[in-house]
């Protein structure tokens, strides 16, 4: 995101089966997401919304950090004891407009997860992998 580009900030608590399991704060380019402001309750898919603008995600970078103790604020929000572990994820996603080559950083998210109720699974291709003989 350039220094002059405006962003939209969305922050929300995600709850499953009555258990608060993560706090998500997302910053999106306002040029792509301005019309989503105030529509959280409609549960509009961001990627579907971007596809209508002929903009498509092309790559993401995630950084995970595990802390042995929640902050006082996190403990309150996620109903945790202060010494419970928290996983922080920083996510950046780039995309492209159809028929253009330039990648644009359009989303930055900071996700704070209740480590006791999270399971992470990853599936990805191995570049330059040799076939077994």
JSON list of C-alpha atoms in Angstrom, two decimals:
[
{"chain": "A", "resi": 1, "resn": "UNK", "atom": "CA", "xyz": [0.00, 0.00, 0.00]},
{"chain": "A", "resi": 2, "resn": "UNK", "atom": "CA", "xyz": [1.38, 3.39, -0.90]},
{"chain": "A", "resi": 3, "resn": "UNK", "atom": "CA", "xyz": [1.72, 6.17, 1.66]},
{"chain": "A", "resi": 4, "resn": "UNK", "atom": "CA", "xyz": [-1.08, 8.12, -0.01]},
{"chain": "A", "resi": 5, "resn": "UNK", "atom": "CA", "xyz": [-3.56, 5.25, -0.46]},
{"chain": "A", "resi": 6, "resn": "UNK", "atom": "CA", "xyz": [-6.42, 5.33, 2.02]},
{"chain": "A", "resi": 7, "resn": "UNK", "atom": "CA", "xyz": [-7.38, 2.20, 3.93]},
{"chain": "A", "resi": 8, "resn": "UNK", "atom": "CA", "xyz": [-10.51, 0.81, 5.51]},
{"chain": "A", "resi": 9, "resn": "UNK", "atom": "CA", "xyz": [-10.07, -0.76, 8.97]},
{"chain": "A", "resi": 10, "resn": "UNK", "atom": "CA", "xyz": [-12.32, -3.63, 10.08]},
{"chain": "A", "resi": 11, "resn": "UNK", "atom": "CA", "xyz": [-11.99, -5.22, 13.50]},
{"chain": "A", "resi": 12, "resn": "UNK", "atom": "CA", "xyz": [-14.13, -8.09, 14.73]},
{"chain": "A", "resi": 13, "resn": "UNK", "atom": "CA", "xyz": [-14.29, -10.89, 17.25]},
{"chain": "A", "resi": 14, "resn": "UNK", "atom": "CA", "xyz": [-14.96, -14.30, 15.72]},
{"chain": "A", "resi": 15, "resn": "UNK", "atom": "CA", "xyz": [-16.95, -16.75, 17.82]},
{"chain": "A", "resi": 16, "resn": "UNK", "atom": "CA", "xyz": [-17.64, -20.45, 17.20]},
{"chain": "A", "resi": 17, "resn": "UNK", "atom": "CA", "xyz": [-20.10, -22.41, 19.33]},
{"chain": "A", "resi": 18, "resn": "UNK", "atom": "CA", "xyz": [-20.17, -19.53, 21.81]},
{"chain": "A", "resi": 19, "resn": "UNK", "atom": "CA", "xyz": [-16.37, -19.54, 22.26]},
{"chain": "A", "resi": 20, "resn": "UNK", "atom": "CA", "xyz": [-14.43, -16.40, 21.26]},
{"chain": "A", "resi": 21, "resn": "UNK", "atom": "CA", "xyz": [-11.55, -17.83, 19.30]},
{"chain": "A", "resi": 22, "resn": "UNK", "atom": "CA", "xyz": [-9.88, -14.95, 17.51]},
{"chain": "A", "resi": 23, "resn": "UNK", "atom": "CA", "xyz": [-9.73, -11.19, 17.08]},
{"chain": "A", "resi": 24, "resn": "UNK", "atom": "CA", "xyz": [-9.22, -10.07, 13.49]},
{"chain": "A", "resi": 25, "resn": "UNK", "atom": "CA", "xyz": [-8.16, -6.55, 12.54]},
{"chain": "A", "resi": 26, "resn": "UNK", "atom": "CA", "xyz": [-7.94, -6.03, 8.79]},
{"chain": "A", "resi": 27, "resn": "UNK", "atom": "CA", "xyz": [-6.80, -3.07, 6.73]},
{"chain": "A", "resi": 28, "resn": "UNK", "atom": "CA", "xyz": [-8.04, -2.99, 3.11]},
{"chain": "A", "resi": 29, "resn": "UNK", "atom": "CA", "xyz": [-7.44, -0.52, 0.30]},
{"chain": "A", "resi": 30, "resn": "UNK", "atom": "CA", "xyz": [-10.40, 1.85, 0.34]},
{"chain": "A", "resi": 31, "resn": "UNK", "atom": "CA", "xyz": [-10.40, 1.99, -3.46]},
{"chain": "A", "resi": 32, "resn": "UNK", "atom": "CA", "xyz": [-11.34, -1.71, -3.46]},
{"chain": "A", "resi": 33, "resn": "UNK", "atom": "CA", "xyz": [-13.36, -2.06, -0.25]},
{"chain": "A", "resi": 34, "resn": "UNK", "atom": "CA", "xyz": [-15.00, 1.28, 0.56]},
{"chain": "A", "resi": 35, "resn": "UNK", "atom": "CA", "xyz": [-18.47, -0.03, -0.28]},
{"chain": "A", "resi": 36, "resn": "UNK", "atom": "CA", "xyz": [-18.12, -2.85, 2.30]},
{"chain": "A", "resi": 37, "resn": "UNK", "atom": "CA", "xyz": [-18.09, -0.43, 5.26]},
{"chain": "A", "resi": 38, "resn": "UNK", "atom": "CA", "xyz": [-20.98, -1.11, 7.62]},
{"chain": "A", "resi": 39, "resn": "UNK", "atom": "CA", "xyz": [-21.98, -4.31, 5.85]},
{"chain": "A", "resi": 40, "resn": "UNK", "atom": "CA", "xyz": [-20.25, -6.84, 8.16]},
{"chain": "A", "resi": 41, "resn": "UNK", "atom": "CA", "xyz": [-23.55, -8.40, 9.19]},
{"chain": "A", "resi": 42, "resn": "UNK", "atom": "CA", "xyz": [-24.26, -9.32, 5.55]},
{"chain": "A", "resi": 43, "resn": "UNK", "atom": "CA", "xyz": [-21.18, -11.59, 5.56]},
{"chain": "A", "resi": 44, "resn": "UNK", "atom": "CA", "xyz": [-20.11, -10.56, 2.09]},
{"chain": "A", "resi": 45, "resn": "UNK", "atom": "CA", "xyz": [-17.16, -12.57, 0.76]},
{"chain": "A", "resi": 46, "resn": "UNK", "atom": "CA", "xyz": [-14.26, -10.18, 0.20]},
{"chain": "A", "resi": 47, "resn": "UNK", "atom": "CA", "xyz": [-12.88, -12.24, -2.67]},
{"chain": "A", "resi": 48, "resn": "UNK", "atom": "CA", "xyz": [-16.29, -12.41, -4.39]},
{"chain": "A", "resi": 49, "resn": "UNK", "atom": "CA", "xyz": [-16.59, -8.65, -3.95]},
{"chain": "A", "resi": 50, "resn": "UNK", "atom": "CA", "xyz": [-13.14, -8.12, -5.48]},
{"chain": "A", "resi": 51, "resn": "UNK", "atom": "CA", "xyz": [-13.94, -10.47, -8.40]},
{"chain": "A", "resi": 52, "resn": "UNK", "atom": "CA", "xyz": [-16.86, -8.19, -9.29]},
{"chain": "A", "resi": 53, "resn": "UNK", "atom": "CA", "xyz": [-14.23, -5.45, -9.71]},
{"chain": "A", "resi": 54, "resn": "UNK", "atom": "CA", "xyz": [-12.08, -7.83, -11.80]},
{"chain": "A", "resi": 55, "resn": "UNK", "atom": "CA", "xyz": [-9.44, -7.91, -9.06]},
{"chain": "A", "resi": 56, "resn": "UNK", "atom": "CA", "xyz": [-8.04, -11.27, -7.95]},
{"chain": "A", "resi": 57, "resn": "UNK", "atom": "CA", "xyz": [-5.71, -12.35, -5.11]},
{"chain": "A", "resi": 58, "resn": "UNK", "atom": "CA", "xyz": [-2.44, -13.82, -6.38]},
{"chain": "A", "resi": 59, "resn": "UNK", "atom": "CA", "xyz": [-0.24, -14.42, -3.33]},
{"chain": "A", "resi": 60, "resn": "UNK", "atom": "CA", "xyz": [-0.11, -14.13, 0.44]},
{"chain": "A", "resi": 61, "resn": "UNK", "atom": "CA", "xyz": [2.52, -14.00, 3.14]},
{"chain": "A", "resi": 62, "resn": "UNK", "atom": "CA", "xyz": [1.79, -15.08, 6.70]},
{"chain": "A", "resi": 63, "resn": "UNK", "atom": "CA", "xyz": [3.94, -14.77, 9.76]},
{"chain": "A", "resi": 64, "resn": "UNK", "atom": "CA", "xyz": [3.05, -16.72, 12.92]},
{"chain": "A", "resi": 65, "resn": "UNK", "atom": "CA", "xyz": [4.17, -15.90, 16.44]},
{"chain": "A", "resi": 66, "resn": "UNK", "atom": "CA", "xyz": [3.23, -17.85, 19.56]},
{"chain": "A", "resi": 67, "resn": "UNK", "atom": "CA", "xyz": [3.20, -16.04, 22.90]},
{"chain": "A", "resi": 68, "resn": "UNK", "atom": "CA", "xyz": [2.96, -17.84, 26.21]},
{"chain": "A", "resi": 69, "resn": "UNK", "atom": "CA", "xyz": [0.64, -15.24, 27.74]},
{"chain": "A", "resi": 70, "resn": "UNK", "atom": "CA", "xyz": [-2.30, -13.15, 26.57]},
{"chain": "A", "resi": 71, "resn": "UNK", "atom": "CA", "xyz": [-2.32, -9.42, 27.23]},
{"chain": "A", "resi": 72, "resn": "UNK", "atom": "CA", "xyz": [-4.94, -8.15, 29.67]},
{"chain": "A", "resi": 73, "resn": "UNK", "atom": "CA", "xyz": [-7.02, -6.79, 26.76]},
{"chain": "A", "resi": 74, "resn": "UNK", "atom": "CA", "xyz": [-6.84, -10.09, 24.82]},
{"chain": "A", "resi": 75, "resn": "UNK", "atom": "CA", "xyz": [-7.74, -12.06, 27.95]},
{"chain": "A", "resi": 76, "resn": "UNK", "atom": "CA", "xyz": [-10.84, -9.90, 28.44]},
{"chain": "A", "resi": 77, "resn": "UNK", "atom": "CA", "xyz": [-11.94, -10.05, 24.81]},
{"chain": "A", "resi": 78, "resn": "UNK", "atom": "CA", "xyz": [-11.40, -13.80, 24.35]},
{"chain": "A", "resi": 79, "resn": "UNK", "atom": "CA", "xyz": [-12.42, -14.78, 27.89]},
{"chain": "A", "resi": 80, "resn": "UNK", "atom": "CA", "xyz": [-8.97, -16.25, 28.63]},
{"chain": "A", "resi": 81, "resn": "UNK", "atom": "CA", "xyz": [-6.89, -16.54, 31.75]},
{"chain": "A", "resi": 82, "resn": "UNK", "atom": "CA", "xyz": [-3.95, -14.12, 31.51]},
{"chain": "A", "resi": 83, "resn": "UNK", "atom": "CA", "xyz": [-1.34, -16.92, 31.30]},
{"chain": "A", "resi": 84, "resn": "UNK", "atom": "CA", "xyz": [-2.99, -18.75, 28.38]},
{"chain": "A", "resi": 85, "resn": "UNK", "atom": "CA", "xyz": [-1.09, -18.89, 25.06]},
{"chain": "A", "resi": 86, "resn": "UNK", "atom": "CA", "xyz": [-1.99, -16.68, 22.11]},
{"chain": "A", "resi": 87, "resn": "UNK", "atom": "CA", "xyz": [-0.99, -17.09, 18.48]},
{"chain": "A", "resi": 88, "resn": "UNK", "atom": "CA", "xyz": [-0.57, -13.95, 16.39]},
{"chain": "A", "resi": 89, "resn": "UNK", "atom": "CA", "xyz": [-0.76, -14.10, 12.63]},
{"chain": "A", "resi": 90, "resn": "UNK", "atom": "CA", "xyz": [0.25, -11.21, 10.40]},
{"chain": "A", "resi": 91, "resn": "UNK", "atom": "CA", "xyz": [-1.13, -11.68, 6.89]},
{"chain": "A", "resi": 92, "resn": "UNK", "atom": "CA", "xyz": [-0.48, -9.68, 3.73]},
{"chain": "A", "resi": 93, "resn": "UNK", "atom": "CA", "xyz": [-2.31, -10.44, 0.49]},
{"chain": "A", "resi": 94, "resn": "UNK", "atom": "CA", "xyz": [-1.46, -9.09, -2.95]},
{"chain": "A", "resi": 95, "resn": "UNK", "atom": "CA", "xyz": [-3.72, -9.12, -5.98]},
{"chain": "A", "resi": 96, "resn": "UNK", "atom": "CA", "xyz": [-3.95, -8.03, -9.60]},
{"chain": "A", "resi": 97, "resn": "UNK", "atom": "CA", "xyz": [-6.56, -6.51, -11.81]},
{"chain": "A", "resi": 98, "resn": "UNK", "atom": "CA", "xyz": [-7.48, -8.73, -14.72]},
{"chain": "A", "resi": 99, "resn": "UNK", "atom": "CA", "xyz": [-5.18, -8.11, -17.72]},
{"chain": "A", "resi": 100, "resn": "UNK", "atom": "CA", "xyz": [-2.61, -6.18, -15.63]},
{"chain": "A", "resi": 101, "resn": "UNK", "atom": "CA", "xyz": [0.79, -7.31, -14.40]},
{"chain": "A", "resi": 102, "resn": "UNK", "atom": "CA", "xyz": [1.26, -5.06, -11.36]},
{"chain": "A", "resi": 103, "resn": "UNK", "atom": "CA", "xyz": [0.71, -6.74, -7.99]},
{"chain": "A", "resi": 104, "resn": "UNK", "atom": "CA", "xyz": [-1.03, -4.57, -5.40]},
{"chain": "A", "resi": 105, "resn": "UNK", "atom": "CA", "xyz": [-0.90, -5.14, -1.65]},
{"chain": "A", "resi": 106, "resn": "UNK", "atom": "CA", "xyz": [-4.60, -4.83, -0.84]},
{"chain": "A", "resi": 107, "resn": "UNK", "atom": "CA", "xyz": [-4.96, -6.48, 2.59]},
{"chain": "A", "resi": 108, "resn": "UNK", "atom": "CA", "xyz": [-3.01, -6.48, 5.83]},
{"chain": "A", "resi": 109, "resn": "UNK", "atom": "CA", "xyz": [-4.47, -8.42, 8.75]},
{"chain": "A", "resi": 110, "resn": "UNK", "atom": "CA", "xyz": [-3.39, -8.93, 12.34]},
{"chain": "A", "resi": 111, "resn": "UNK", "atom": "CA", "xyz": [-5.10, -11.98, 13.83]},
{"chain": "A", "resi": 112, "resn": "UNK", "atom": "CA", "xyz": [-4.87, -12.88, 17.50]},
{"chain": "A", "resi": 113, "resn": "UNK", "atom": "CA", "xyz": [-5.95, -16.45, 18.19]},
{"chain": "A", "resi": 114, "resn": "UNK", "atom": "CA", "xyz": [-6.88, -18.36, 21.32]},
{"chain": "A", "resi": 115, "resn": "UNK", "atom": "CA", "xyz": [-4.23, -21.09, 20.98]},
{"chain": "A", "resi": 116, "resn": "UNK", "atom": "CA", "xyz": [-6.28, -23.62, 22.95]},
{"chain": "A", "resi": 117, "resn": "UNK", "atom": "CA", "xyz": [-8.95, -23.86, 20.25]},
{"chain": "A", "resi": 118, "resn": "UNK", "atom": "CA", "xyz": [-6.89, -23.49, 17.07]},
{"chain": "A", "resi": 119, "resn": "UNK", "atom": "CA", "xyz": [-5.53, -26.12, 14.76]},
{"chain": "A", "resi": 120, "resn": "UNK", "atom": "CA", "xyz": [-3.43, -25.05, 11.78]},
{"chain": "A", "resi": 121, "resn": "UNK", "atom": "CA", "xyz": [-3.30, -27.17, 8.61]},
{"chain": "A", "resi": 122, "resn": "UNK", "atom": "CA", "xyz": [-1.30, -26.23, 5.54]},
{"chain": "A", "resi": 123, "resn": "UNK", "atom": "CA", "xyz": [-1.25, -27.66, 2.05]},
{"chain": "A", "resi": 124, "resn": "UNK", "atom": "CA", "xyz": [1.16, -26.29, -0.52]},
{"chain": "A", "resi": 125, "resn": "UNK", "atom": "CA", "xyz": [3.12, -27.31, -3.59]},
{"chain": "A", "resi": 126, "resn": "UNK", "atom": "CA", "xyz": [6.84, -27.97, -3.27]},
{"chain": "A", "resi": 127, "resn": "UNK", "atom": "CA", "xyz": [8.78, -26.05, -5.92]},
{"chain": "A", "resi": 128, "resn": "UNK", "atom": "CA", "xyz": [11.74, -27.83, -7.52]},
{"chain": "A", "resi": 129, "resn": "UNK", "atom": "CA", "xyz": [10.79, -31.11, -5.87]},
{"chain": "A", "resi": 130, "resn": "UNK", "atom": "CA", "xyz": [12.40, -34.18, -7.42]},
{"chain": "A", "resi": 131, "resn": "UNK", "atom": "CA", "xyz": [10.21, -37.13, -8.31]},
{"chain": "A", "resi": 132, "resn": "UNK", "atom": "CA", "xyz": [10.93, -40.29, -6.31]},
{"chain": "A", "resi": 133, "resn": "UNK", "atom": "CA", "xyz": [12.62, -43.08, -8.26]}
]
